[in-house]
Coordinates of C-alpha atoms in Angstrom, one line a residue:
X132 CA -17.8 -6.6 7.8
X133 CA -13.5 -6.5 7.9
X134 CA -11.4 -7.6 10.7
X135 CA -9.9 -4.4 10.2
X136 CA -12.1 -2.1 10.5
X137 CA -13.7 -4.1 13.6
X138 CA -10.6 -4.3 14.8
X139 CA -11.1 0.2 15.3
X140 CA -13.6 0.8 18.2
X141 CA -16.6 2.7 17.2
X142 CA -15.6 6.0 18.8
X143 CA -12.7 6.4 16.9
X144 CA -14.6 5.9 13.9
X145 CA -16.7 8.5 14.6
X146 CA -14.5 10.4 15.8
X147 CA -12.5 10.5 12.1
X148 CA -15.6 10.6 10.4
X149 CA -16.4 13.4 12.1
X150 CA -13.0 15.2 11.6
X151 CA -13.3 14.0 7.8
X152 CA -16.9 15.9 7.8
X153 CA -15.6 19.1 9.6
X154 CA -12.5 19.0 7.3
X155 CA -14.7 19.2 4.2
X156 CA -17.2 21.6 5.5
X157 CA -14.5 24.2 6.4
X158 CA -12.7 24.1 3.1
X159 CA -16.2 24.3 1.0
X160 CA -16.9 27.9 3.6
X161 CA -13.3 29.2 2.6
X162 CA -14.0 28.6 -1.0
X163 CA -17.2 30.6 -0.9
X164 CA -15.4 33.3 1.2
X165 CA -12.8 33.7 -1.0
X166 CA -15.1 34.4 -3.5
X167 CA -16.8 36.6 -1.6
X168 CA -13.2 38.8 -1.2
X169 CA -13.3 38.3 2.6
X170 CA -10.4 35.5 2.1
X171 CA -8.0 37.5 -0.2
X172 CA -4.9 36.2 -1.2
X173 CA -3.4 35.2 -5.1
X174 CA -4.2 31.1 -4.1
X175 CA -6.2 29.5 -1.8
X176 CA -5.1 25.3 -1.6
X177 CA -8.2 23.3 -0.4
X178 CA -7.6 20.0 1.1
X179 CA -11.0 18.4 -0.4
X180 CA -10.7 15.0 -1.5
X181 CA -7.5 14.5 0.8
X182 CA -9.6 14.7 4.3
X183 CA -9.1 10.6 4.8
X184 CA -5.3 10.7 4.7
X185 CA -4.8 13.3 6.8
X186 CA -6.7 12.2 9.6
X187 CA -5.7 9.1 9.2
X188 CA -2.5 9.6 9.1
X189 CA -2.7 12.1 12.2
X190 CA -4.3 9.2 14.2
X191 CA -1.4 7.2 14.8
X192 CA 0.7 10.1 16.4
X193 CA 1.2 11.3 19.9
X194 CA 1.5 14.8 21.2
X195 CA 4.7 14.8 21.2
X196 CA 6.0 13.8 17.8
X197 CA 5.9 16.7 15.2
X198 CA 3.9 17.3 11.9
X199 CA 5.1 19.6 8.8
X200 CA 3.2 20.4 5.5
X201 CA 3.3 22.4 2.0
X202 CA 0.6 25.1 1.4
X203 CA -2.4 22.7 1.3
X204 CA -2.5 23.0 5.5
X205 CA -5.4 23.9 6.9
X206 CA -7.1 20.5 6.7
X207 CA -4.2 18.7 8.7
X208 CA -4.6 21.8 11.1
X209 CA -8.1 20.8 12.2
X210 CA -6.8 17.0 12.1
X211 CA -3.7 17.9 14.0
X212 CA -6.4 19.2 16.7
X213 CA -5.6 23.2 15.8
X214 CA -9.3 25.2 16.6
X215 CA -10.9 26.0 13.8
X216 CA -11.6 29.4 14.9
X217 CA -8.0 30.4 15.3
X218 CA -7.6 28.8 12.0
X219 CA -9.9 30.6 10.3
X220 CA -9.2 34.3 11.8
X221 CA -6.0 33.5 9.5
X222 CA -7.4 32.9 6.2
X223 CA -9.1 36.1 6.8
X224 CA -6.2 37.9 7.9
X225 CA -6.8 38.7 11.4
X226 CA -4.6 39.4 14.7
X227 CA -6.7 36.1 16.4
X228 CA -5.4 33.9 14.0
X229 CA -2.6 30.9 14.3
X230 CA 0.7 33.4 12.8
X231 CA -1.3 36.5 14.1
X232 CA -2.9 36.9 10.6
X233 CA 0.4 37.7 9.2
X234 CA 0.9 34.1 7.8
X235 CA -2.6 33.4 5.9
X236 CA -3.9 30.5 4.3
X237 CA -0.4 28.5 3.5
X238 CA 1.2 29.5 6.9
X239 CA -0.6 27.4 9.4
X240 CA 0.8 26.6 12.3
X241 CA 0.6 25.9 15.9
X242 CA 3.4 25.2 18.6
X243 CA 1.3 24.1 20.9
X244 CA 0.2 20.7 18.6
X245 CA 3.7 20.4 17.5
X246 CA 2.3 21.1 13.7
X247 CA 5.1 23.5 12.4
X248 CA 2.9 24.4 9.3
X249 CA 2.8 25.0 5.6
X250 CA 5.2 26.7 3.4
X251 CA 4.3 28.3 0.1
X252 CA 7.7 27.1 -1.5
X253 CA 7.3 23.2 -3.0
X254 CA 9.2 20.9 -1.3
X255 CA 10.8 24.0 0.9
X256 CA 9.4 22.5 3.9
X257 CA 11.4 19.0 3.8
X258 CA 14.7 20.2 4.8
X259 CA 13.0 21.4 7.8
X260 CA 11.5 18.1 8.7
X261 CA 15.3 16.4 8.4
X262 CA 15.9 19.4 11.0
X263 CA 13.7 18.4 13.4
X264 CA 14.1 14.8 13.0
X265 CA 17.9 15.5 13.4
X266 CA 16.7 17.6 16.8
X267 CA 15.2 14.8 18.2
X268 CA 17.5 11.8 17.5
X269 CA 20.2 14.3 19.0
X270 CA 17.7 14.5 22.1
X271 CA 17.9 10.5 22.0
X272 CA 13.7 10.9 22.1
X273 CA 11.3 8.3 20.5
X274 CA 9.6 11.3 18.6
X275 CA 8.6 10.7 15.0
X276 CA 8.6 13.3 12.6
X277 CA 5.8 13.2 9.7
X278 CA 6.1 15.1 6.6
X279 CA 3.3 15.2 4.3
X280 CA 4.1 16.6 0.8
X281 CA 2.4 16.4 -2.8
X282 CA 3.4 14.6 -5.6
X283 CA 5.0 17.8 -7.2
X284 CA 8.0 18.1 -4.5
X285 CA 9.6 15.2 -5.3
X286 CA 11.1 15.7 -8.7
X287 CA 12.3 19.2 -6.6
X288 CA 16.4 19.3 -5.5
X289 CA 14.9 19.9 -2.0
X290 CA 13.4 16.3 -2.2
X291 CA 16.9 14.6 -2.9
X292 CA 18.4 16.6 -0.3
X293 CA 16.4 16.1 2.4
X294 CA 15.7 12.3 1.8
X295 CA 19.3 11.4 1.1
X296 CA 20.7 13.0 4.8
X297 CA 17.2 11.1 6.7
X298 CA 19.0 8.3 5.0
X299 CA 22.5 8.8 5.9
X300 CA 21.9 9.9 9.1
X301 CA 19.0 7.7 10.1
X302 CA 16.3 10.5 11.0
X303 CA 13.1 9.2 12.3
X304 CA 11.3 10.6 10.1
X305 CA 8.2 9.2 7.6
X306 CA 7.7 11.0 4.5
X307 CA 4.2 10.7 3.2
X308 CA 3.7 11.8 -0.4
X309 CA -0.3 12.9 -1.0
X310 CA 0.3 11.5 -4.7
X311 CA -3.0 13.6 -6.5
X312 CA -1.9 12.5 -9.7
X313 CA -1.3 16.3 -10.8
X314 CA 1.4 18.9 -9.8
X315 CA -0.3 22.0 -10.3
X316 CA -1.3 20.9 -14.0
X317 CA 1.1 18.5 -14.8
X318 CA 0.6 15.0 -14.7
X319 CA 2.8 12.5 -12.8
X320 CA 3.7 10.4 -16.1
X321 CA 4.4 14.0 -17.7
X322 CA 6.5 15.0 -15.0
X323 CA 8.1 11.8 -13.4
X324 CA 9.8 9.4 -15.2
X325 CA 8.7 6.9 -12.4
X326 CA 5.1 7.8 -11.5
X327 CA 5.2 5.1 -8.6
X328 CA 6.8 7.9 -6.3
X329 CA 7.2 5.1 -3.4
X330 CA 10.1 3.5 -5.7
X331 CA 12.4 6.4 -4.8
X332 CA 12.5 5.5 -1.7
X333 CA 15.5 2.6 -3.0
X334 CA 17.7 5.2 -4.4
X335 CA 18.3 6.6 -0.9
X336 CA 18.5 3.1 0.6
X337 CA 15.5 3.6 2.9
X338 CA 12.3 1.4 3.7
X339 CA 10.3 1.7 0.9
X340 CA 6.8 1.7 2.6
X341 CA 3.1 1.0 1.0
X342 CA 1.2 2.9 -1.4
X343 CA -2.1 3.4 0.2
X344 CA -5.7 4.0 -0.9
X345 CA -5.5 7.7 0.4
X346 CA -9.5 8.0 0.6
X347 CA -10.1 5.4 2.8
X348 CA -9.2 6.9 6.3
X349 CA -9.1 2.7 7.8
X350 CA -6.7 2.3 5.2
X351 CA -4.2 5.0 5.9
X352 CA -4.3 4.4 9.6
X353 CA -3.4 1.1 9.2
X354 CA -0.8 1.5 6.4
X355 CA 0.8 5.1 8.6
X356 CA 0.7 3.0 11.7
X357 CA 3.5 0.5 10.5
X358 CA 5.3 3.1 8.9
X359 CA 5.2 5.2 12.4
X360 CA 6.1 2.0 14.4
X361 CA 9.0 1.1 12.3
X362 CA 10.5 4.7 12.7
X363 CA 9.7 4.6 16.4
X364 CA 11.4 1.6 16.8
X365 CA 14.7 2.4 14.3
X366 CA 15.2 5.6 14.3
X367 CA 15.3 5.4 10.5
X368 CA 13.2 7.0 7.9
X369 CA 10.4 5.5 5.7
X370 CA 8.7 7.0 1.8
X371 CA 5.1 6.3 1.6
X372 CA 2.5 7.3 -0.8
X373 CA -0.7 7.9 -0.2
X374 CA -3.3 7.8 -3.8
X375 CA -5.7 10.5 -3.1
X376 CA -7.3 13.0 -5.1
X377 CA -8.0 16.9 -4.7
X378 CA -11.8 17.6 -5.8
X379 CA -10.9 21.3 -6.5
X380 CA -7.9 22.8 -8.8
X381 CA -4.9 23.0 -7.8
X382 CA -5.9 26.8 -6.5
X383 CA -9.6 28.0 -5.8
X384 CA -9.3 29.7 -9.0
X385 CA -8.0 26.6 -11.2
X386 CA -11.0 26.1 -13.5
X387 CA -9.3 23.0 -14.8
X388 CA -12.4 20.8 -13.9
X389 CA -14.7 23.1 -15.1
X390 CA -13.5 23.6 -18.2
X391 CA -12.5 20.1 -19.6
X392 CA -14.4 17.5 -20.4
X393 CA -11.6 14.5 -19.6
X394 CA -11.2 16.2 -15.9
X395 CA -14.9 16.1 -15.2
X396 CA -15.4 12.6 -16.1
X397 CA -12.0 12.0 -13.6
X398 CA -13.8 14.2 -10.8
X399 CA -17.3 12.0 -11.3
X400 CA -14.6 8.7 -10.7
X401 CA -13.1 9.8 -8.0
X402 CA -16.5 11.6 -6.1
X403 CA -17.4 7.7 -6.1
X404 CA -14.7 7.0 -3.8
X405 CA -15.5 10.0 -1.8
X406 CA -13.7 10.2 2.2
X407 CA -17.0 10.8 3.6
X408 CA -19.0 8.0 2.0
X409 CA -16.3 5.9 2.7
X410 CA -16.0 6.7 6.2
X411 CA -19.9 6.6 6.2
X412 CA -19.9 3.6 5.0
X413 CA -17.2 1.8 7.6
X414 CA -19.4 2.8 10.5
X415 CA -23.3 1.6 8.8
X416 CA -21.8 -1.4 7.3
X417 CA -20.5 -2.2 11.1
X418 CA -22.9 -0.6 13.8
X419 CA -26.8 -0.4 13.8
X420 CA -28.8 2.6 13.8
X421 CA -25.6 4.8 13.7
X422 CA -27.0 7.1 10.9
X423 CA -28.8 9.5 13.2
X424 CA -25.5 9.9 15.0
X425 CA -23.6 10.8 11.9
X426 CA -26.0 13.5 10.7
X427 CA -25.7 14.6 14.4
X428 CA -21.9 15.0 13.6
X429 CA -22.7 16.1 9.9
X430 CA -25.1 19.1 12.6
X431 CA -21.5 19.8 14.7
X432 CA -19.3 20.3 12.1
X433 CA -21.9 22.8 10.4
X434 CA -22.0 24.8 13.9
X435 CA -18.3 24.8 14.7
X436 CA -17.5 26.3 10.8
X437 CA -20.0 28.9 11.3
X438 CA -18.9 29.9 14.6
X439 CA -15.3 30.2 13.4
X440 CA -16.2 32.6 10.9
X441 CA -17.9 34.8 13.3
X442 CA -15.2 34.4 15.3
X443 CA -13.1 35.5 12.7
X444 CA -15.5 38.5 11.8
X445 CA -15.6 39.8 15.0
X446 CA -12.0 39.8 15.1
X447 CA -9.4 42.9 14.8
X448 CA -7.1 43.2 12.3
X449 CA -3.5 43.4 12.8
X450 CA -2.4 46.9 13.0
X451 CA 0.9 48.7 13.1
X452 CA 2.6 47.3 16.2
X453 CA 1.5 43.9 14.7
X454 CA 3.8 44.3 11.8
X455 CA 7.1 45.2 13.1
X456 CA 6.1 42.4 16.3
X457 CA 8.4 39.6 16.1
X458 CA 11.2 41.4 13.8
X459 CA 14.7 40.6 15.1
X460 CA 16.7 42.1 12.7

């Protein structure tokens, strides 16, 4: 047993272990629908393998502060607290989903939880995160920004930008980099010529904060709570980097793992450092007799993925009126 993880009451264990679980379930039913045709689109980005450092990260943020992602969204959605029903009326393209089903699987989004989405366009999304953060230290608030992003944006111009101006201008802002090691295909030493992304962070003259172990979600909390404090309590901005891995390709459609040898001995390394066991593992290594519980939770999730797709299938599909809605040009 850890002080650590003692240290986290057994609710909220359960309660990410069961947001891990649902998280994983939901992306495994949109994979076999988009193979089915009844999620259509040229990509579909699922968050497997990443589940610990989103809700982790999402743990240590109130209502009020403001969460912004890439195309790999759908996973922080449910963390963020987004219904998965709404959520997944959108990956099929219906009017009941989160953007009306106009938006689709890397347009998330919900004003209500403050989670202003994903964005198709790498590292398009972080000069909207400065925006905000710039919104709120105008407003004089306490609000933290968090932007998650993959290890692809940052060698983008939209990366420099955005982190030098947090930096000049002190935006409360923690930019978390999901490092998966690959950028589409591309690996970080091929692409980066310092594959320890979390270094950057001195070029700009910001906190440079931890590098994390991304799949276990005590971990991240603890690591993203600092972070969060210390931009709470500045106003200034902080790079972190969480080491995680995606278990799929870098689209549904990526056969990468399937098709070389080197990945699928990677895959079977990583699968031993699954979110779930680990998260499993946190709450039988520490409470008795929980394990009935968990599959109880493992039950939930199962029933709240199924319901959202019948949700979704018994929902209409936008229609004319739909289309030309929200046009104000």
């Amino acid at each position: 047993m850890t002080t650590q993880t003692l240290a986290i009451d057994k609710e909220r264990l359960l309660d990410w272990y069961y947001q891990i679980v649902l998280i994983r379930k939901f992306e495994n039913k949109c994979d076999e629908l988009y193979h089915q045709k009844r999620i259509t689109g040229v990509y579909l980005h699922l968050y497997s393998g990443h589940e610990a450092t989103g809700v982790g990260a999402l743990a240590t943020l109130g209502k009020d502060d403001h969460v912004i992602t890439a195309y790999r969204d759908h996973g922080l959605a449910l963390a963020r607290g987004v219904d998965a029903k709404p959520i997944m009326a959108e990956m099929m393209g219906k009017r009941t989903g989160t953007s009306g089903g106009k938006g689709g699987s890397m347009h998330i989004g919900s004003r209500p939880h403050n989670f202003w989405g994903g964005y198709a366009i790498v590292a398009g999304h972080l000069p909207l995160a400065a925006g905000i953060a710039l919104k709120e230290k105008y407003n004089e608030t306490q609000n933290v920004v968090m932007c998650f992003m993959g290890d692809g944006a940052t060698n983008n111009g939209y990366f420099h930008e955005s982190l030098n101006l947090s930096a000049v201008w002190d935006l409360p802002v923690v930019w978390l980099i999901e490092n998966n090691f690959v950028g589409m295909g591309t690996r970080i030493e091929d692409s980066s010529g310092q594959p320890e992304l979390v270094k950057r962070a001195i070029s700009y003259g910001m906190k440079e904060g931890p590098r994390v172990d991304g799949q276990d979600v005590v971990a991240v909390y603890e690591a993203v709570s600092e972070a969060v404090d210390y931009v709470r309590k500045t106003s200034k901005p902080i790079l972190m980097e969480s080491l995680t891995y995606r278990y799929k390709g870098h689209g549904v459609s990526d056969k990468q793992y399937a098709e070389r040898e080197d990945m699928k001995l990677e895959l079977q390394a990583w699968n031993e450092k699954d979110p779930i066991t680990i998260a499993r593992r946190h709450l039988t290594s520490n409470f008795k007799n929980i394990e009935k519980k968990l599959d109880e939770l493992d039950a939930k999730a199962d029933q709240v993925v199924q319901e959202s797709v019948e949700f979704a299938d018994n929902s209409p599909v936008p229609d004319y009126n739909d289309l030309i809605n929200n046009i104000y040009v």
